[in-house]
Amino acid sequence: MKKILYSISLTIVTLSALALLFSTATAYIPPGSLHFLAFAGFAFVALWIFNLALAIILLLRKSWFVLIPIIALLISLPHWNHCFRIWGKNVEASLVLEKPVTVMSYNTRMFDYYKHSGVNNTPEVTFDFILQQSPDIISFQEYYTKLKPEEYSPAAIAMKFRAYPHRYFEYTEKHKGNTGYGLAIYSKYPIIEGGAIRFDQSRNMTIYADIDINGTVVRVFNSHLESIGFQDSELEVLDSLDFRMSESQKRGLINISRKLTRALRSRATQAETISGQIAESPYPVIVCGDFNDIPVSYVYRKMRGKLKDAFTESGSGFGGTYNGRRLPSFRIDYIFHDPAFSSYNFRKFPVKYSDHYPIMAVIDLNPKR
């Protein structure tokens, strides 16, 4: 009996460690090669915590098995640090930092044009919230303008954000009167030049703006990578799942899986393109955006490259930025920056004007040596 229990325990511990390492591998293998592997990354946090609990139990029991989860935990520790931080670096920027610039990134979900949030007068309260935070640079994803209603018109938004005289925006879908759906960068500092990186057969893209911040030119990238594009009917399938699935639920799951696979592959290709543009930038960079992917992913690793992640530098907790009501909140919005810079005061604002939470950080462009 003891041998059987010994074998069962060893099997459980070994399989748990291997599952953790398997989920970690998602950061290194392109989804186009083994797309099913990419889904394992979503289980990383749960697997890491489970292995930590196993290690504590085995340590208390003084079992040599403890070495197995400990090795897996140590190998995957860098990825855990991308997912969870205990505390962040907070400073009074105006008193301590040499050349601070405050950067916000926000997927606005078209300023709630279709009234998904349930908040009254969403554009106005969204604009007021942003202006209260007063970031120096704002990267908007799902930026949306329209001639009517009036609050969505370019003139009304320009008047509201008159403290930001320098703007660069591009639309993937254009409407009359120079309005549409796309991305925008608003800045209190002069924008020297801007450009767009478009993706074939996609509503998503990346833009960049070269911004002169008191003599230091920085290229700010604003990225919105491929969305999954779930419909309400597909989310209802997820809501209704149980062990006895109907044929319609099975078909719904197959469709969901196909959409996830397509989005994973598209994001990987887009991330490879953008990472090349980042590497070729003539200026140090700040990268903002909604990547639609988690920290333990191929997309995150490619987009980040050698850059610093403002959340891992000065954030706390798990930092989930997705505000969808039917799916778990993952960290899918990011602010990266050149390794020569330092970042502080990373914040996620739990305001529910969109299906994403806005994030903001203070970046010191000339940190003291």
Short mmCIF file of C-alpha atoms in Angstrom, two decimals:
data_model
loop_
_atom_site.label_atom_id
_atom_site.label_comp_id
_atom_site.label_asym_id
_atom_site.label_seq_id
_atom_site.Cartn_x
_atom_site.Cartn_y
_atom_site.Cartn_z
CA MET A 1 0.00 0.00 0.00
CA LYS A 2 2.84 2.36 0.84
CA LYS A 3 4.43 1.75 -2.55
CA ILE A 4 1.16 2.57 -4.29
CA LEU A 5 0.74 5.82 -2.33
CA TYR A 6 4.39 6.64 -3.00
CA SER A 7 3.90 6.14 -6.75
CA ILE A 8 0.67 8.14 -6.82
CA SER A 9 2.24 11.03 -4.89
CA LEU A 10 5.31 11.08 -7.13
CA THR A 11 3.11 11.03 -10.24
CA ILE A 12 0.95 13.94 -9.03
CA VAL A 13 3.96 16.05 -8.06
CA THR A 14 5.80 15.31 -11.31
CA LEU A 15 2.79 15.96 -13.55
CA SER A 16 2.05 19.24 -11.74
CA ALA A 17 5.62 20.44 -12.29
CA LEU A 18 5.58 19.38 -15.94
CA ALA A 19 2.25 21.15 -16.51
CA LEU A 20 3.75 24.36 -15.10
CA LEU A 21 6.80 24.11 -17.36
CA PHE A 22 4.52 23.26 -20.29
CA SER A 23 2.51 26.46 -19.71
CA THR A 24 5.76 28.46 -19.49
CA ALA A 25 6.79 27.17 -22.92
CA THR A 26 3.96 29.20 -24.50
CA ALA A 27 6.19 32.28 -24.28
CA TYR A 28 8.81 30.71 -26.57
CA ILE A 29 6.88 28.79 -29.22
CA PRO A 30 4.99 30.74 -31.92
CA PRO A 31 1.26 29.88 -31.90
CA GLY A 32 1.48 29.11 -35.62
CA SER A 33 3.69 26.12 -34.81
CA LEU A 34 1.68 24.54 -32.00
CA HIS A 35 -1.42 26.66 -31.55
CA PHE A 36 -2.92 24.37 -28.89
CA LEU A 37 0.11 25.04 -26.69
CA ALA A 38 -0.72 28.77 -26.51
CA PHE A 39 -3.87 28.03 -24.49
CA ALA A 40 -1.73 26.52 -21.71
CA GLY A 41 -0.42 29.97 -20.80
CA PHE A 42 -3.83 30.93 -19.40
CA ALA A 43 -3.38 28.26 -16.70
CA PHE A 44 0.08 29.50 -15.67
CA VAL A 45 -0.94 31.45 -12.55
CA ALA A 46 -3.13 28.64 -11.20
CA LEU A 47 -0.40 26.06 -11.88
CA TRP A 48 2.28 28.22 -10.24
CA ILE A 49 0.19 28.68 -7.08
CA PHE A 50 -0.65 24.95 -7.01
CA ASN A 51 3.03 24.00 -7.26
CA LEU A 52 3.90 26.50 -4.53
CA ALA A 53 1.28 24.94 -2.26
CA LEU A 54 2.67 21.47 -3.03
CA ALA A 55 6.19 22.63 -2.23
CA ILE A 56 5.10 24.00 1.16
CA ILE A 57 3.25 20.81 2.05
CA LEU A 58 6.15 18.59 0.99
CA LEU A 59 8.63 20.79 2.84
CA LEU A 60 6.61 20.45 6.04
CA ARG A 61 6.57 16.70 5.53
CA LYS A 62 10.33 16.71 4.88
CA SER A 63 9.88 14.79 1.62
CA TRP A 64 12.54 14.83 -1.06
CA PHE A 65 9.69 15.27 -3.55
CA VAL A 66 9.85 18.97 -2.64
CA LEU A 67 12.76 19.34 -5.07
CA ILE A 68 10.47 18.71 -8.06
CA PRO A 69 8.06 21.66 -7.59
CA ILE A 70 10.88 23.89 -6.35
CA ILE A 71 12.87 23.36 -9.55
CA ALA A 72 9.77 24.08 -11.66
CA LEU A 73 9.00 27.19 -9.60
CA LEU A 74 12.53 28.54 -9.96
CA ILE A 75 12.60 27.94 -13.73
CA SER A 76 9.26 29.73 -14.17
CA LEU A 77 9.93 32.50 -11.61
CA PRO A 78 10.74 35.21 -14.21
CA HIS A 79 7.32 34.63 -15.79
CA TRP A 80 5.63 34.76 -12.39
CA ASN A 81 7.26 38.15 -11.85
CA HIS A 82 5.55 39.34 -15.05
CA CYS A 83 2.18 38.28 -13.59
CA PHE A 84 2.33 39.35 -9.95
CA ARG A 85 4.14 42.01 -7.94
CA ILE A 86 3.95 42.56 -4.19
CA TRP A 87 4.62 46.27 -4.19
CA GLY A 88 5.67 48.99 -6.59
CA LYS A 89 8.04 51.95 -6.60
CA ASN A 90 6.18 55.15 -5.78
CA VAL A 91 7.74 58.59 -5.76
CA GLU A 92 6.73 62.23 -5.90
CA ALA A 93 7.84 62.72 -9.51
CA SER A 94 8.12 66.50 -9.41
CA LEU A 95 10.45 66.35 -6.39
CA VAL A 96 12.68 63.37 -7.12
CA LEU A 97 12.93 62.59 -10.83
CA GLU A 98 15.20 64.25 -13.36
CA LYS A 99 12.94 64.28 -16.44
CA PRO A 100 9.55 62.66 -15.66
CA VAL A 101 6.79 62.10 -18.20
CA THR A 102 3.42 60.58 -17.28
CA VAL A 103 2.01 58.13 -19.81
CA MET A 104 -1.52 56.70 -19.96
CA SER A 105 -2.81 53.86 -22.14
CA TYR A 106 -6.54 53.30 -22.50
CA ASN A 107 -8.72 51.13 -24.72
CA THR A 108 -11.89 53.23 -24.59
CA ARG A 109 -14.19 50.83 -26.45
CA MET A 110 -15.23 53.63 -28.80
CA PHE A 111 -15.98 55.87 -25.81
CA ASP A 112 -18.89 53.52 -25.09
CA TYR A 113 -20.72 54.48 -28.28
CA TYR A 114 -23.00 51.43 -28.02
CA LYS A 115 -23.76 52.01 -24.30
CA HIS A 116 -22.33 48.71 -23.07
CA SER A 117 -21.09 50.14 -19.75
CA GLY A 118 -24.46 51.20 -18.36
CA VAL A 119 -22.89 54.50 -17.30
CA ASN A 120 -24.76 57.65 -18.22
CA ASN A 121 -23.01 60.19 -20.46
CA THR A 122 -19.93 57.97 -20.78
CA PRO A 123 -17.88 60.15 -23.17
CA GLU A 124 -18.11 63.15 -20.85
CA VAL A 125 -17.24 61.23 -17.67
CA THR A 126 -14.42 59.40 -19.49
CA PHE A 127 -12.90 62.67 -20.72
CA ASP A 128 -13.25 64.26 -17.28
CA PHE A 129 -11.58 61.28 -15.62
CA ILE A 130 -8.59 61.43 -18.00
CA LEU A 131 -8.21 65.17 -17.56
CA GLN A 132 -8.24 64.77 -13.78
CA GLN A 133 -5.26 62.39 -14.05
CA SER A 134 -3.57 64.85 -16.44
CA PRO A 135 -1.05 62.49 -18.11
CA ASP A 136 1.50 64.10 -20.41
CA ILE A 137 0.91 61.51 -23.16
CA ILE A 138 -2.25 59.48 -23.82
CA SER A 139 -2.44 56.43 -26.08
CA PHE A 140 -6.02 55.67 -27.07
CA GLN A 141 -7.04 52.32 -28.54
CA GLU A 142 -10.49 51.96 -30.12
CA TYR A 143 -10.49 55.71 -30.55
CA TYR A 144 -13.77 56.77 -32.12
CA THR A 145 -15.14 59.97 -33.61
CA LYS A 146 -18.37 60.73 -35.42
CA LEU A 147 -20.11 63.93 -36.45
CA LYS A 148 -23.20 63.04 -34.42
CA PRO A 149 -23.90 62.77 -31.52
CA GLU A 150 -22.03 65.98 -30.82
CA GLU A 151 -19.92 64.58 -27.96
CA TYR A 152 -18.20 62.21 -30.43
CA SER A 153 -17.31 64.91 -32.94
CA PRO A 154 -13.62 65.78 -33.52
CA ALA A 155 -14.34 69.43 -32.69
CA ALA A 156 -15.94 68.57 -29.33
CA ILE A 157 -13.12 66.18 -28.38
CA ALA A 158 -10.47 68.71 -29.46
CA MET A 159 -12.11 71.38 -27.30
CA LYS A 160 -12.28 69.02 -24.34
CA PHE A 161 -8.59 68.07 -24.74
CA ARG A 162 -7.30 71.55 -25.56
CA ALA A 163 -4.54 70.98 -22.97
CA TYR A 164 -3.16 68.48 -25.53
CA PRO A 165 -2.37 70.59 -28.59
CA HIS A 166 -0.30 67.86 -30.27
CA ARG A 167 -2.12 64.83 -31.67
CA TYR A 168 -1.56 62.02 -34.10
CA PHE A 169 -4.29 59.58 -35.09
CA GLU A 170 -5.05 57.06 -37.80
CA TYR A 171 -8.31 55.31 -38.66
CA THR A 172 -8.75 51.73 -39.83
CA GLU A 173 -12.35 52.61 -40.67
CA LYS A 174 -13.02 56.10 -42.00
CA HIS A 175 -16.30 57.97 -41.97
CA LYS A 176 -17.26 61.28 -43.49
CA GLY A 177 -15.89 64.50 -42.03
CA ASN A 178 -12.51 62.95 -41.16
CA THR A 179 -14.02 60.74 -38.47
CA GLY A 180 -13.75 57.01 -37.81
CA TYR A 181 -12.41 54.15 -35.72
CA GLY A 182 -8.72 53.71 -34.95
CA LEU A 183 -5.87 54.80 -32.69
CA ALA A 184 -4.71 58.15 -31.33
CA ILE A 185 -1.79 59.64 -29.41
CA TYR A 186 -2.39 62.91 -27.54
CA SER A 187 0.59 64.82 -26.17
CA LYS A 188 1.36 67.98 -24.23
CA TYR A 189 4.76 67.95 -25.96
CA PRO A 190 5.43 68.59 -29.67
CA ILE A 191 4.99 65.68 -32.08
CA ILE A 192 7.70 65.83 -34.75
CA GLU A 193 6.45 63.02 -36.96
CA GLY A 194 4.03 60.10 -36.93
CA GLY A 195 3.33 56.93 -38.85
CA ALA A 196 1.17 53.82 -39.01
CA ILE A 197 1.86 50.09 -39.20
CA ARG A 198 -1.17 48.44 -40.75
CA PHE A 199 -2.04 44.76 -40.79
CA ASP A 200 -3.67 42.95 -43.70
CA GLN A 201 -7.34 42.04 -43.31
CA SER A 202 -7.56 43.45 -39.79
CA ARG A 203 -9.30 46.27 -37.94
CA ASN A 204 -6.23 46.45 -35.70
CA MET A 205 -3.00 48.35 -36.25
CA THR A 206 -0.14 50.23 -34.58
CA ILE A 207 0.75 53.90 -34.81
CA TYR A 208 3.78 55.80 -33.56
CA ALA A 209 4.68 59.42 -32.84
CA ASP A 210 8.11 60.97 -32.36
CA ILE A 211 7.68 63.34 -29.41
CA ASP A 212 10.16 66.00 -28.29
CA ILE A 213 10.05 65.97 -24.49
CA ASN A 214 12.12 68.93 -23.36
CA GLY A 215 14.95 68.10 -25.74
CA THR A 216 14.71 64.29 -25.57
CA VAL A 217 12.99 62.76 -28.61
CA VAL A 218 11.10 59.57 -27.82
CA ARG A 219 9.19 57.36 -30.26
CA VAL A 220 5.87 56.38 -28.68
CA PHE A 221 4.21 53.28 -30.15
CA ASN A 222 0.49 52.73 -29.63
CA SER A 223 -0.56 49.16 -30.50
CA HIS A 224 -3.89 47.40 -30.70
CA LEU A 225 -3.24 43.77 -31.58
CA GLU A 226 -5.74 41.32 -33.04
CA SER A 227 -8.95 40.95 -31.04
CA ILE A 228 -10.76 37.65 -30.63
CA GLY A 229 -14.09 39.18 -31.61
CA PHE A 230 -16.43 37.14 -29.43
CA GLN A 231 -20.13 37.63 -30.12
CA ASP A 232 -22.75 37.70 -27.35
CA SER A 233 -24.03 34.29 -28.51
CA GLU A 234 -20.57 32.77 -28.01
CA LEU A 235 -20.24 34.29 -24.54
CA GLU A 236 -23.64 32.82 -23.69
CA VAL A 237 -22.25 29.40 -24.65
CA LEU A 238 -19.46 29.86 -22.10
CA ASP A 239 -21.97 30.97 -19.48
CA SER A 240 -24.15 27.89 -19.98
CA LEU A 241 -21.46 25.16 -20.04
CA ASP A 242 -21.90 22.09 -17.87
CA PHE A 243 -20.82 18.45 -18.01
CA ARG A 244 -23.72 17.47 -20.27
CA MET A 245 -23.12 19.61 -23.32
CA SER A 246 -25.74 19.89 -26.03
CA GLU A 247 -24.88 19.75 -29.72
CA SER A 248 -25.29 23.52 -30.03
CA GLN A 249 -22.87 24.06 -27.13
CA LYS A 250 -20.34 21.74 -28.76
CA ARG A 251 -20.61 23.68 -32.01
CA GLY A 252 -20.26 26.94 -30.07
CA LEU A 253 -17.08 25.69 -28.38
CA ILE A 254 -15.61 24.64 -31.73
CA ASN A 255 -16.32 28.11 -33.12
CA ILE A 256 -14.79 29.77 -30.04
CA SER A 257 -11.68 27.59 -30.39
CA ARG A 258 -11.32 28.58 -34.05
CA LYS A 259 -11.60 32.27 -33.23
CA LEU A 260 -9.02 31.96 -30.45
CA THR A 261 -6.62 30.10 -32.75
CA ARG A 262 -7.01 32.69 -35.52
CA ALA A 263 -6.44 35.57 -33.09
CA LEU A 264 -3.40 33.89 -31.50
CA ARG A 265 -1.74 33.39 -34.87
CA SER A 266 -2.56 36.90 -36.08
CA ARG A 267 -1.24 38.52 -32.89
CA ALA A 268 2.00 36.56 -33.13
CA THR A 269 2.60 37.79 -36.69
CA GLN A 270 1.69 41.36 -35.73
CA ALA A 271 4.00 41.26 -32.69
CA GLU A 272 6.89 40.06 -34.84
CA THR A 273 6.32 42.96 -37.24
CA ILE A 274 6.12 45.58 -34.49
CA SER A 275 9.12 44.23 -32.59
CA GLY A 276 11.16 44.72 -35.76
CA GLN A 277 9.97 48.33 -35.99
CA ILE A 278 10.83 48.90 -32.32
CA ALA A 279 14.33 47.52 -32.84
CA GLU A 280 14.87 49.86 -35.83
CA SER A 281 13.62 52.98 -34.06
CA PRO A 282 16.09 55.89 -34.31
CA TYR A 283 14.95 57.05 -30.88
CA PRO A 284 14.42 55.41 -27.49
CA VAL A 285 10.90 54.04 -27.28
CA ILE A 286 7.81 53.87 -25.11
CA VAL A 287 5.35 51.16 -26.15
CA CYS A 288 1.71 51.32 -25.06
CA GLY A 289 -1.32 49.36 -25.99
CA ASP A 290 -3.88 46.64 -25.80
CA PHE A 291 -2.05 43.47 -26.86
CA ASN A 292 -5.05 41.20 -26.19
CA ASP A 293 -2.62 38.68 -24.72
CA ILE A 294 -1.32 37.71 -21.29
CA PRO A 295 2.20 38.11 -19.80
CA VAL A 296 2.98 34.41 -20.27
CA SER A 297 2.69 34.45 -24.05
CA TYR A 298 4.76 34.60 -27.21
CA VAL A 299 3.24 38.00 -28.02
CA TYR A 300 4.30 39.52 -24.70
CA ARG A 301 7.86 38.25 -25.05
CA LYS A 302 8.19 39.51 -28.63
CA MET A 303 6.67 42.92 -27.91
CA ARG A 304 8.71 43.47 -24.79
CA GLY A 305 12.06 42.27 -26.15
CA LYS A 306 14.72 44.07 -24.11
CA LEU A 307 12.34 46.78 -22.91
CA LYS A 308 11.20 47.24 -19.33
CA ASP A 309 7.58 46.60 -18.32
CA ALA A 310 6.27 49.49 -16.20
CA PHE A 311 4.04 47.10 -14.25
CA THR A 312 6.89 44.81 -13.22
CA GLU A 313 8.95 47.90 -12.36
CA SER A 314 6.40 49.65 -10.16
CA GLY A 315 3.05 47.85 -10.16
CA SER A 316 1.41 45.63 -7.55
CA GLY A 317 -0.95 42.68 -7.44
CA PHE A 318 -1.97 40.79 -10.58
CA GLY A 319 -2.78 43.97 -12.47
CA GLY A 320 -5.70 42.59 -14.49
CA THR A 321 -6.77 45.19 -17.04
CA TYR A 322 -9.66 43.44 -18.77
CA ASN A 323 -13.09 44.52 -17.54
CA GLY A 324 -15.23 42.00 -19.42
CA ARG A 325 -18.10 40.77 -17.30
CA ARG A 326 -18.17 37.19 -18.60
CA LEU A 327 -14.47 36.35 -18.82
CA PRO A 328 -11.69 36.46 -16.20
CA SER A 329 -9.70 39.67 -15.85
CA PHE A 330 -6.22 39.21 -17.32
CA ARG A 331 -3.44 41.76 -17.77
CA ILE A 332 -3.59 42.47 -21.49
CA ASP A 333 -2.78 46.22 -21.55
CA TYR A 334 0.83 47.35 -21.18
CA ILE A 335 3.31 50.20 -20.96
CA PHE A 336 6.89 49.24 -21.92
CA HIS A 337 9.87 51.56 -22.15
CA ASP A 338 13.53 51.77 -23.10
CA PRO A 339 15.82 50.04 -20.56
CA ALA A 340 17.71 53.33 -20.07
CA PHE A 341 14.55 54.85 -18.55
CA SER A 342 13.03 54.12 -15.14
CA SER A 343 9.33 53.88 -14.31
CA TYR A 344 7.38 54.58 -11.15
CA ASN A 345 3.84 54.87 -9.79
CA PHE A 346 2.23 52.33 -12.12
CA ARG A 347 -1.52 52.46 -11.62
CA LYS A 348 -4.56 50.64 -12.92
CA PHE A 349 -7.75 52.66 -12.51
CA PRO A 350 -10.83 50.48 -11.77
CA VAL A 351 -13.25 52.74 -13.65
CA LYS A 352 -15.87 50.88 -15.66
CA TYR A 353 -16.38 53.15 -18.66
CA SER A 354 -14.98 50.53 -21.04
CA ASP A 355 -14.22 46.80 -21.13
CA HIS A 356 -10.61 47.74 -20.29
CA TYR A 357 -9.19 49.61 -17.32
CA PRO A 358 -6.89 52.55 -18.08
CA ILE A 359 -3.27 52.24 -16.92
CA MET A 360 -0.70 54.94 -16.22
CA ALA A 361 2.94 55.24 -15.17
CA VAL A 362 5.56 57.91 -14.59
CA ILE A 363 8.68 57.36 -16.70
CA ASP A 364 11.93 59.13 -15.90
CA LEU A 365 13.77 59.75 -19.19
CA ASN A 366 17.00 60.70 -17.43
CA PRO A 367 17.29 58.63 -14.27
CA LYS A 368 20.07 59.49 -11.85
CA ARG A 369 23.07 57.23 -12.17
#
